[in-house]
mmCIF file of C-alpha atoms in Angstrom:
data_model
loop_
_atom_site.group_PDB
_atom_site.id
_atom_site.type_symbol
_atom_site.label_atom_id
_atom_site.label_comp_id
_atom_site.label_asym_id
_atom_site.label_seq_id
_atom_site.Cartn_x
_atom_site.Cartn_y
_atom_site.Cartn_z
ATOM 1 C CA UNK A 1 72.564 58.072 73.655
ATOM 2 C CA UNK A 2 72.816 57.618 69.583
ATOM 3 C CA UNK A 3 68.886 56.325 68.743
ATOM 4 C CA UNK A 4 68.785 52.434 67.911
ATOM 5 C CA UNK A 5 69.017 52.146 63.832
ATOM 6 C CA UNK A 6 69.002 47.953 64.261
ATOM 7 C CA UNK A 7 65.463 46.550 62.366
ATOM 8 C CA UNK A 8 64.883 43.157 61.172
ATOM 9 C CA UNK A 9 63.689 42.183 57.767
ATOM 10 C CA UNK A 10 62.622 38.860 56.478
ATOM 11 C CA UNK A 11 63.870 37.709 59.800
ATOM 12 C CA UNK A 12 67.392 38.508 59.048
ATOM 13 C CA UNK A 13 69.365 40.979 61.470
ATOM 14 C CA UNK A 14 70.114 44.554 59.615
ATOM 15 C CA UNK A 15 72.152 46.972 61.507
ATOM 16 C CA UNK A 16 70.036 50.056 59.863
ATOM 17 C CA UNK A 17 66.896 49.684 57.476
ATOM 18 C CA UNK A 18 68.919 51.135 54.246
ATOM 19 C CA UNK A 19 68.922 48.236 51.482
ATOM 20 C CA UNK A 20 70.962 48.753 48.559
ATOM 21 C CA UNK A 21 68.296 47.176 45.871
ATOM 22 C CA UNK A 22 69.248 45.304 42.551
ATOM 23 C CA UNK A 23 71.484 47.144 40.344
ATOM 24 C CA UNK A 24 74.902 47.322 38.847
ATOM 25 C CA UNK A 25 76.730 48.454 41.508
ATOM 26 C CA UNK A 26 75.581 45.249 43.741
ATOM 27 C CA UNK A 27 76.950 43.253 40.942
ATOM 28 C CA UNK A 28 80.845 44.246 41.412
ATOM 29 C CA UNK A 29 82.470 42.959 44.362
ATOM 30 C CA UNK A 30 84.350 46.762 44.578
ATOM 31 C CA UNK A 31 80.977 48.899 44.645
ATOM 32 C CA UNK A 32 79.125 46.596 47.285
ATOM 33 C CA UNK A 33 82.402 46.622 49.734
ATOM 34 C CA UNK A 34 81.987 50.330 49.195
ATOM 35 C CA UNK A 35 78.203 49.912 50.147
ATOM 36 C CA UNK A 36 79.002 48.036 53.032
ATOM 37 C CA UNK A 37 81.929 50.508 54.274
ATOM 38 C CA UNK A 38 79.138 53.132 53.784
ATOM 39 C CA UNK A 39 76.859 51.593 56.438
ATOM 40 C CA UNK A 40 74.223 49.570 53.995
ATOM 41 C CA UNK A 41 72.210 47.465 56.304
ATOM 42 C CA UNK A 42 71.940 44.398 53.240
ATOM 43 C CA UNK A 43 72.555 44.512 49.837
ATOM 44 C CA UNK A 44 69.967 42.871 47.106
ATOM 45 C CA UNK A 45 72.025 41.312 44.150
ATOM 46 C CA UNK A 46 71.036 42.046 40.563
ATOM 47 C CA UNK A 47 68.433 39.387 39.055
ATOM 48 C CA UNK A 48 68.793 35.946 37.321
ATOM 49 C CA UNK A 49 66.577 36.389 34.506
ATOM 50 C CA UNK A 50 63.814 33.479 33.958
ATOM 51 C CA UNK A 51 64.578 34.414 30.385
ATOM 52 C CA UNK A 52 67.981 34.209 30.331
ATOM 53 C CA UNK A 53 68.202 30.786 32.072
ATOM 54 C CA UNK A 54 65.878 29.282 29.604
ATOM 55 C CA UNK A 55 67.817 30.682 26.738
ATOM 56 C CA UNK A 56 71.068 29.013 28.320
ATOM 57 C CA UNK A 57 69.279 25.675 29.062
ATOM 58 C CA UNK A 58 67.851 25.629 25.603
ATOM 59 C CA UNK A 59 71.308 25.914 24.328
ATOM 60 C CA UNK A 60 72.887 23.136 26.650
ATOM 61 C CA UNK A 61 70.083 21.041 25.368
ATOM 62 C CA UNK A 62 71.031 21.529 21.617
ATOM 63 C CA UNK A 63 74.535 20.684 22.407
ATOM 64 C CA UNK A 64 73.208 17.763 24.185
ATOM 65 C CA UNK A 65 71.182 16.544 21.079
ATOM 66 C CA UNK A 66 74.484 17.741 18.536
ATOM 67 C CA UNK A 67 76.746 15.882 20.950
ATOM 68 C CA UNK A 68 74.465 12.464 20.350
ATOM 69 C CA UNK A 69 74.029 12.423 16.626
ATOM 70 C CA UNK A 70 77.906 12.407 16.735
ATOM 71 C CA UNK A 71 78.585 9.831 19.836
ATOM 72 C CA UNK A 72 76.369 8.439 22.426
ATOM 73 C CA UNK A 73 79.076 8.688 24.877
ATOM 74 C CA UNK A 74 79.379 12.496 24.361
ATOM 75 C CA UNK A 75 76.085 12.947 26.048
ATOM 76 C CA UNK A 76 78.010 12.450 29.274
ATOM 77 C CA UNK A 77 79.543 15.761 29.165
ATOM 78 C CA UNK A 78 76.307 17.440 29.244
ATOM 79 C CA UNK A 79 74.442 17.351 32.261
ATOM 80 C CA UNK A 80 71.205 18.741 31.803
ATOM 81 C CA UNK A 81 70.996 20.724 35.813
ATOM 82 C CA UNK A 82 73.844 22.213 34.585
ATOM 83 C CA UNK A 83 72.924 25.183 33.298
ATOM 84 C CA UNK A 84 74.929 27.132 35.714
ATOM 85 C CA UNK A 85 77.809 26.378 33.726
ATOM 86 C CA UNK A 86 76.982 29.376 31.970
ATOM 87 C CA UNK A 87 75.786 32.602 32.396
ATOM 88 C CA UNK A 88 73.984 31.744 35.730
ATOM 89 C CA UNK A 89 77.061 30.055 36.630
ATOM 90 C CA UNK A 90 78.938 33.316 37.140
ATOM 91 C CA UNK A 91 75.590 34.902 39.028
ATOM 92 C CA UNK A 92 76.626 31.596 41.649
ATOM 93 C CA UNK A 93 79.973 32.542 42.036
ATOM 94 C CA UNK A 94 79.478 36.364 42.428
ATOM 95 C CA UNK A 95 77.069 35.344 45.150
ATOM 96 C CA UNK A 96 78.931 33.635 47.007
ATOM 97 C CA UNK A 97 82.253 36.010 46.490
ATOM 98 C CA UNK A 98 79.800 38.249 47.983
ATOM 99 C CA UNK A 99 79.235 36.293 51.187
ATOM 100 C CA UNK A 100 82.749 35.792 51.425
ATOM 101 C CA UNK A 101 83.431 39.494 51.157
ATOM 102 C CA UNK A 102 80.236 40.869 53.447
ATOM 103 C CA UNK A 103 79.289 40.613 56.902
ATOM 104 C CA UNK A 104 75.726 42.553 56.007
ATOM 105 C CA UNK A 105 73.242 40.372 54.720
ATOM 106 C CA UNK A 106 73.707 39.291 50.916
ATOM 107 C CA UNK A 107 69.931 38.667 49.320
ATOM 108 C CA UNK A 108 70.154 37.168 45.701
ATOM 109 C CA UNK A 109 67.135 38.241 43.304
ATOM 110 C CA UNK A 110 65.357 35.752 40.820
ATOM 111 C CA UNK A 111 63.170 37.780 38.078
ATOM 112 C CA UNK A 112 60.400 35.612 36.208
ATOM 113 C CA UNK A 113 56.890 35.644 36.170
ATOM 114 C CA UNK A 114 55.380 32.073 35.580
ATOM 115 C CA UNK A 115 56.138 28.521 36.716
ATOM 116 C CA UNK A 116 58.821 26.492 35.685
ATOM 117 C CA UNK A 117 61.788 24.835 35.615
ATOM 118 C CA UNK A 118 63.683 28.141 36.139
ATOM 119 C CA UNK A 119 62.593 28.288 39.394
ATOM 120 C CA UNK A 120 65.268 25.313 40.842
ATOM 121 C CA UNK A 121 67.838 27.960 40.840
ATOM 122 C CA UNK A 122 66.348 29.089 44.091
ATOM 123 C CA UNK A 123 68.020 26.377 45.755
ATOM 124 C CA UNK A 124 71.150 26.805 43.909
ATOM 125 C CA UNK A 125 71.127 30.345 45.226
ATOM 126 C CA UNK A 126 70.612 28.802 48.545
ATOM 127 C CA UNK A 127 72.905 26.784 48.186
ATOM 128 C CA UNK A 128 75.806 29.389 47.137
ATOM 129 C CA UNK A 129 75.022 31.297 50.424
ATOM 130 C CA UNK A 130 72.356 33.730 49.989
ATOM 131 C CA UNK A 131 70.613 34.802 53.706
ATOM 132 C CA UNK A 132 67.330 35.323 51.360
ATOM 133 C CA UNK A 133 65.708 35.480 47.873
ATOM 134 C CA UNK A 134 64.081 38.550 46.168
ATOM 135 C CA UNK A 135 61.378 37.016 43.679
ATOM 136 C CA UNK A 136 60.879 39.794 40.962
ATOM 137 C CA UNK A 137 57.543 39.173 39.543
ATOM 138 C CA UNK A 138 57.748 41.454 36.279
ATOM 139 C CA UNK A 139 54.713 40.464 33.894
ATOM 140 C CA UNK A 140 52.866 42.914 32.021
ATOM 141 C CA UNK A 141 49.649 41.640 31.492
ATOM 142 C CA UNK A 142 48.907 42.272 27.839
ATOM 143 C CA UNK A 143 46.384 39.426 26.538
ATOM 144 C CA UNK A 144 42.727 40.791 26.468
ATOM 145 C CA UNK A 145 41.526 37.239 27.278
ATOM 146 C CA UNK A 146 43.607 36.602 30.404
ATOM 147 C CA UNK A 147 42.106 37.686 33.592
ATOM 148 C CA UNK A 148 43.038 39.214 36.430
ATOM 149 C CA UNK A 149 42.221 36.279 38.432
ATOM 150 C CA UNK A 150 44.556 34.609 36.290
ATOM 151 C CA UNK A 151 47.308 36.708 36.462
ATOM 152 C CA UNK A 152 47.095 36.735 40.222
ATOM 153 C CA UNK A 153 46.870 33.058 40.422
ATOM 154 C CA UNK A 154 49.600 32.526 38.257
ATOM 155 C CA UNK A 155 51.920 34.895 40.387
ATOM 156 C CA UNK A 156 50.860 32.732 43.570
ATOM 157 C CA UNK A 157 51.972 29.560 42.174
ATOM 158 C CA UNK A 158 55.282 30.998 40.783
ATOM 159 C CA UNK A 159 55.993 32.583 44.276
ATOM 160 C CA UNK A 160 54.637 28.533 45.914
ATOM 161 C CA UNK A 161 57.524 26.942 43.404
ATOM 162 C CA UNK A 162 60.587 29.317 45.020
ATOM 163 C CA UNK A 163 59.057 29.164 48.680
ATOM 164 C CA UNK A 164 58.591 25.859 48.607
ATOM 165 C CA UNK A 165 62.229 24.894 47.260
ATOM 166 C CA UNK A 166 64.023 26.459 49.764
ATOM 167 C CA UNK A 167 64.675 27.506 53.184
ATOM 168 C CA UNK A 168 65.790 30.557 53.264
ATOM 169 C CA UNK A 169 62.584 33.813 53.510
ATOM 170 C CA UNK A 170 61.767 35.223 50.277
ATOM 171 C CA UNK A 171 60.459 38.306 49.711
ATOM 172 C CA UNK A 172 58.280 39.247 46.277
ATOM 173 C CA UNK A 173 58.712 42.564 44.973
ATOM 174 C CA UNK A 174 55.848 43.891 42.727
ATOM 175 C CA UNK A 175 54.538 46.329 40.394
ATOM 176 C CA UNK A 176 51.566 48.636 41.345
ATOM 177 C CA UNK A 177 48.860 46.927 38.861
ATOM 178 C CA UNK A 178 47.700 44.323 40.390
ATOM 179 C CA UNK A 179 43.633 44.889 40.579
ATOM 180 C CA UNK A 180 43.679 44.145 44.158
ATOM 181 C CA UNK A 181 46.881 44.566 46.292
ATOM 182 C CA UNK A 182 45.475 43.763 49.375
ATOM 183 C CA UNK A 183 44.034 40.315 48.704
ATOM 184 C CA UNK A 184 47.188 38.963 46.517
ATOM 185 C CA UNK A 185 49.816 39.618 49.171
ATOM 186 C CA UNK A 186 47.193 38.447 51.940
ATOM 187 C CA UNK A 187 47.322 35.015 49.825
ATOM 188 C CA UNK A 188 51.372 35.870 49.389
ATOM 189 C CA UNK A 189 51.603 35.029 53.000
ATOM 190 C CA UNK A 190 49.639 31.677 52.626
ATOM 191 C CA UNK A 191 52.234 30.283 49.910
ATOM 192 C CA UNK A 192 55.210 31.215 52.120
ATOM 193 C CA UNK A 193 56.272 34.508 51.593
ATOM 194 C CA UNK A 194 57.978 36.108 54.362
ATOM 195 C CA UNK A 195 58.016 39.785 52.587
ATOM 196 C CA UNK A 196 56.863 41.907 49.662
ATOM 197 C CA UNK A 197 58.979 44.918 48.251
ATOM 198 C CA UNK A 198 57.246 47.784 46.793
ATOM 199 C CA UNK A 199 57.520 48.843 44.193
ATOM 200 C CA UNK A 200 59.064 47.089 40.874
ATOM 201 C CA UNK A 201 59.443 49.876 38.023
ATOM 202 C CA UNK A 202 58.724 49.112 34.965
ATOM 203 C CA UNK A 203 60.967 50.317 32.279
ATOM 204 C CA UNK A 204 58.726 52.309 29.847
ATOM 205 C CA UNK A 205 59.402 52.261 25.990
ATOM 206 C CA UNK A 206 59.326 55.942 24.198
ATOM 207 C CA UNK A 207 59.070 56.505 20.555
ATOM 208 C CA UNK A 208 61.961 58.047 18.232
ATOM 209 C CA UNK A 209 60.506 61.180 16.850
ATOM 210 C CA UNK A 210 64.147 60.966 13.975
ATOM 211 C CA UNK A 211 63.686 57.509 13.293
ATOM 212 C CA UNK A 212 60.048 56.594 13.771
ATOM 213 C CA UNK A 213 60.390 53.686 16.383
ATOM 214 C CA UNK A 214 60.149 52.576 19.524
ATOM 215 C CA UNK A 215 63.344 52.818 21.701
ATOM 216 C CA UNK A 216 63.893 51.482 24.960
ATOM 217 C CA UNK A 217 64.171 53.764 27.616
ATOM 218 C CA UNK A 218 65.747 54.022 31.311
ATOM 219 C CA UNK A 219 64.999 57.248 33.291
ATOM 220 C CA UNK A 220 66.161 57.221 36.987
ATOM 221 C CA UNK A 221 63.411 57.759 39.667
ATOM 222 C CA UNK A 222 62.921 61.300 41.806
ATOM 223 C CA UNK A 223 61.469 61.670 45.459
ATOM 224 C CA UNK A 224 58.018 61.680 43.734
ATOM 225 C CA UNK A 225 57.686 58.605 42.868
ATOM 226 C CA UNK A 226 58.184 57.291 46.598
ATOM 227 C CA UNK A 227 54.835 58.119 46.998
ATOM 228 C CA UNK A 228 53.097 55.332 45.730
ATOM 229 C CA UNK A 229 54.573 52.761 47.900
ATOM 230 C CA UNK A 230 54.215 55.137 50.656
ATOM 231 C CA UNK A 231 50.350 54.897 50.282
ATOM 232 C CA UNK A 232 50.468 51.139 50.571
ATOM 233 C CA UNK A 233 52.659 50.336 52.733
ATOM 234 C CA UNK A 234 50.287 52.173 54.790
ATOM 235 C CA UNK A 235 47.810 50.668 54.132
ATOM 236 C CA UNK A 236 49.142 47.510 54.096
ATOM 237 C CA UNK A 237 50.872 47.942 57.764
ATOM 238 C CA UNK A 238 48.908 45.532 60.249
ATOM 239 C CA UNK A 239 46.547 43.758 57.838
ATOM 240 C CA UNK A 240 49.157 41.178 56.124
ATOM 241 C CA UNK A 241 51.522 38.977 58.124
ATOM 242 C CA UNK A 242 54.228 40.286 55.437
ATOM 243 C CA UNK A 243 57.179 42.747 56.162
ATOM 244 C CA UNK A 244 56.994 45.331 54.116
ATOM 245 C CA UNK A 245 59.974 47.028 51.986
ATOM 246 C CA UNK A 246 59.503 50.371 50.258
ATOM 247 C CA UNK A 247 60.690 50.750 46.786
ATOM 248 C CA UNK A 248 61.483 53.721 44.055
ATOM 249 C CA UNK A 249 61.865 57.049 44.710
ATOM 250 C CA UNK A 250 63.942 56.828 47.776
ATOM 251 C CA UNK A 251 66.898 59.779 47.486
ATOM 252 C CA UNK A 252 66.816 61.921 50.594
ATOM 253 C CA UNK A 253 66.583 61.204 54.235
ATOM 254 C CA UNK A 254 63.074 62.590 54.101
ATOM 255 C CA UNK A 255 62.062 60.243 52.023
ATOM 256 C CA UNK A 256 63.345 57.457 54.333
ATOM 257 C CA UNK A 257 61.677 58.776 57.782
ATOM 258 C CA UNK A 258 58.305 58.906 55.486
ATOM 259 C CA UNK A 259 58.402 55.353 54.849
ATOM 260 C CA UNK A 260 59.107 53.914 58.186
ATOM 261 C CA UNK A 261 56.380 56.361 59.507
ATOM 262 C CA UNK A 262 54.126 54.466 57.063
ATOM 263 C CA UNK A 263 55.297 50.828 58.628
ATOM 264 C CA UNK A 264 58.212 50.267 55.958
ATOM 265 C CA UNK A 265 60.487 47.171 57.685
ATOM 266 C CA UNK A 266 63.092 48.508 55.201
ATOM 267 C CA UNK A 267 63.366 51.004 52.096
ATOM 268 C CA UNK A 268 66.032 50.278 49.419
ATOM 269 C CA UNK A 269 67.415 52.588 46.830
ATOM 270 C CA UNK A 270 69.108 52.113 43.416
ATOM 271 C CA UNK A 271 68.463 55.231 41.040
ATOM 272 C CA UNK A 272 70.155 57.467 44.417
ATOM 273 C CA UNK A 273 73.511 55.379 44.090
ATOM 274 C CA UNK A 274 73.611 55.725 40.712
ATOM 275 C CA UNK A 275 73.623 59.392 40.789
ATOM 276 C CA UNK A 276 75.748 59.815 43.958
ATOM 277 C CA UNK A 277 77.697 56.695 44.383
ATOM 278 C CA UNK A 278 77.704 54.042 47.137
ATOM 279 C CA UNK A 279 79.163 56.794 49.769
ATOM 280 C CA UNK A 280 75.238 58.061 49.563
ATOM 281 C CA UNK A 281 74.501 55.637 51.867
ATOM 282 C CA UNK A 282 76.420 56.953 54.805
ATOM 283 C CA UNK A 283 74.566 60.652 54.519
ATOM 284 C CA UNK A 284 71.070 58.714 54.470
ATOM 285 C CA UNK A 285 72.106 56.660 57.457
ATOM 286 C CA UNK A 286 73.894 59.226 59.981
ATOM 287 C CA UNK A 287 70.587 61.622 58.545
ATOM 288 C CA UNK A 288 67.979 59.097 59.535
ATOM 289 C CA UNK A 289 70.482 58.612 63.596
ATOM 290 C CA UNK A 290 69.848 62.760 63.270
ATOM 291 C CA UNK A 291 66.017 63.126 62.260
ATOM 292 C CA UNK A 292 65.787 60.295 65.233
ATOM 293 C CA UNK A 293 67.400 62.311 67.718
ATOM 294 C CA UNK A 294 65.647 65.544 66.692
ATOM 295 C CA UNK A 295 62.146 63.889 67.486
ATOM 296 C CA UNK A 296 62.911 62.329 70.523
ATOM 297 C CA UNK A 297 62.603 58.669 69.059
ATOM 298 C CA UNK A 298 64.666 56.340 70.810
ATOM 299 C CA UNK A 299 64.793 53.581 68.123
ATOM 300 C CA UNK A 300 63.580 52.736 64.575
ATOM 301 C CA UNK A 301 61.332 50.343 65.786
ATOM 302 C CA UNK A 302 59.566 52.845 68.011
ATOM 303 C CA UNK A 303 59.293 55.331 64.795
ATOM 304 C CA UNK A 304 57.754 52.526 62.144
ATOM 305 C CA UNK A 305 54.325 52.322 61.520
ATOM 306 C CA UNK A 306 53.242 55.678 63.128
ATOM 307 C CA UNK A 307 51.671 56.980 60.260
ATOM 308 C CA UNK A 308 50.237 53.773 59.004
ATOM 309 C CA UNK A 309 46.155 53.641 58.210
ATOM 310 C CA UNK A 310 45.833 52.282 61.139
ATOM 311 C CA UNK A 311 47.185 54.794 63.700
ATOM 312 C CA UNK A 312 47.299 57.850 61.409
ATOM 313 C CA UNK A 313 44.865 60.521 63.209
ATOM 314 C CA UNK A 314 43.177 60.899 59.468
ATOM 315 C CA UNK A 315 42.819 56.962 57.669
ATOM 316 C CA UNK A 316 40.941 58.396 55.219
ATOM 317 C CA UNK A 317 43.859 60.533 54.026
ATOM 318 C CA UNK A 318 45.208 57.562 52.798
ATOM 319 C CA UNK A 319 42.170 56.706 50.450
ATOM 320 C CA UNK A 320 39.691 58.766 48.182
ATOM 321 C CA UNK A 321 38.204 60.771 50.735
ATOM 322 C CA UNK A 322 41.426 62.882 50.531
ATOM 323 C CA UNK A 323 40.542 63.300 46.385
ATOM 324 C CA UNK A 324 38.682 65.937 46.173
ATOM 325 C CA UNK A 325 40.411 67.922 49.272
ATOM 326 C CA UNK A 326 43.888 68.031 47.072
ATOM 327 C CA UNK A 327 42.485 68.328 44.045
ATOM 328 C CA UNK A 328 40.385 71.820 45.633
ATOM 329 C CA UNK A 329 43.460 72.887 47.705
ATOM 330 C CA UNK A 330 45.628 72.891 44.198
ATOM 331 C CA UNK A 331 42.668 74.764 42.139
ATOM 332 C CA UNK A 332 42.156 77.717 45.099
ATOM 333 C CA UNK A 333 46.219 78.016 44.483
ATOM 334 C CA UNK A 334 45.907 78.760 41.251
ATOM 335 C CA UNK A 335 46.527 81.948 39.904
ATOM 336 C CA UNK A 336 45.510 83.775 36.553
ATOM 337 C CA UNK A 337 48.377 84.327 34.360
ATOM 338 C CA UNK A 338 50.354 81.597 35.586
#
């Protein structure tokens, strides 16, 4: 008998725990039926910028005001909640084309990272049919007077405005910076999240060595970088009332099986079906029903969490007393003349 690939995640049914993240090719109706022919367990929709609906509401409102200095009446025509009627107004409709099309899960994804009025489209999104909500919380914290305590808090109460608008479970994904990981998704939890997806990448800037600027940048992850959420997922599995979705760096089928040994509820790719196209999918899923089989494991659920912290024969392997031991094991491989 085939091992059991079924998981849940954000208490939503996924036939496998392969997640096609935010990108392009979840934001053509063609490339996610592809996903979903493929065997993707849910898809995550690219993001609704907090930017990019305040940009669109600050232009309603100017056409508002134009519209009044030239007749009263014409203020009629401009509904101020109607923002959607632009750009965010096509981000509705794809969403719920995309429920129309799918019978996987279809999660939409909000990116912002304060408080505001922004965060009402939560309920639109609801609203147009999305099973659950990805908060992106992209800040880089730049200002020398702001604290981490203030960063953190102001994360919380962004994350209380979504939860608290809708039904639906939303999950938070983050970048690796915060000073304590532990504590902010503990206090996640208490403000409603159901999940936390990690990691976010942040897009770095590099500098033009022709033209003597700063150029923005987009390189694709590799294997390596799978690592980091590896680590805390691990140890993260069993001490927050979260489930837990591993981000960035997944490619191979290796790197899935190491991330449900950790206690991953889910990992989700992007850079991978970029490279390889939507078909990828289908290798990573009949390779995890194979690596399964191999080990004896009857079921995902029987495989995740493992190799968490808390059942891993060495916890400390997960922490600094492993430091020194790598850093010694590379230096004794070390050869002059190399």
């Amino acid at each position: 008998m085939s091992p059991n690939l079924e998981t849940t995640y954000l208490g939503l049914h996924l036939r496998n725990p392969v997640v096609a993240s935010s990108s392009p090719l979840t934001g053509r109706l063609d490339t996610l039926r592809r996903l979903e022919d493929a065997g993707v367990g849910a898809v995550v929709l690219p993001s609704l910028f907090e930017e990019q609906i305040e940009r669109e509401e600050r232009l309603l409102d100017e056409l508002s005001r134009v519209g009044q200095e030239i007749s009263p009446e014409v203020t009629g025509y401009f509904d101020p909640y109607t923002g959607v009627e632009l750009g965010a107004d096509d981000y509705l409709r794809h969403l719920s084309a995309a429920k129309d099309l799918l019978s996987v899960p279809v999660i939409a994804s909000l990116n912002g990272y304060r408080p505001g009025g922004w965060t009402r489209y939560a309920r639109l999104m609801e609203m147009a049919g999305a099973d659950a909500l990805e908060l992106n919380v992209y800040y880089l914290a730049t200002d020398p007077a702001e604290s981490a305590v203030e960063v953190e808090r102001r994360t919380l109460d962004t994350v209380l405005e979504v939860t608290s608008s809708v039904r639906v479970p939303v999950a938070v994904k983050l970048g690796p910076w915060f000073s304590s990981l532990p504590h902010l998704t503990q206090n996640l939890a208490r403000v409603g999240a159901r999940g936390v997806v990690l990691f976010n990448r942040f897009y770095q800037p590099d500098v033009d060595l022709d033209e003597l600027n700063v150029s923005p940048s987009l390189t694709l992850s590799t294997s390596a970088e799978a690592r980091l959420a590896l680590r805390w997922i691990a140890l993260l599995r069993g001490r927050v009332a979260l489930d837990l979705a591993g981000a960035g760096g997944v490619h191979a089928v290796e790197d899935v099986v190491k991330l449900l040994l950790v206690g991953a509820d889910v990992v989700t790719l992007a850079s991978a079906l970029l490279e390889r196209g939507p078909e990828h999918v289908t290798e990573l899923v009949n390779g995890l029903d194979f690596w399964l089989a191999e080990h004896d494991y009857d079921s995902v659920a029987q495989l995740r969490g493992a190799l968490a912290q808390t059942s891993a024969p060495d916890p400390g392997a997960f922490e600094r007393a492993n430091y020194l031991e790598t850093l010694s094991g590379y230096a004794f491989g070390y050869r002059v003349g190399d």
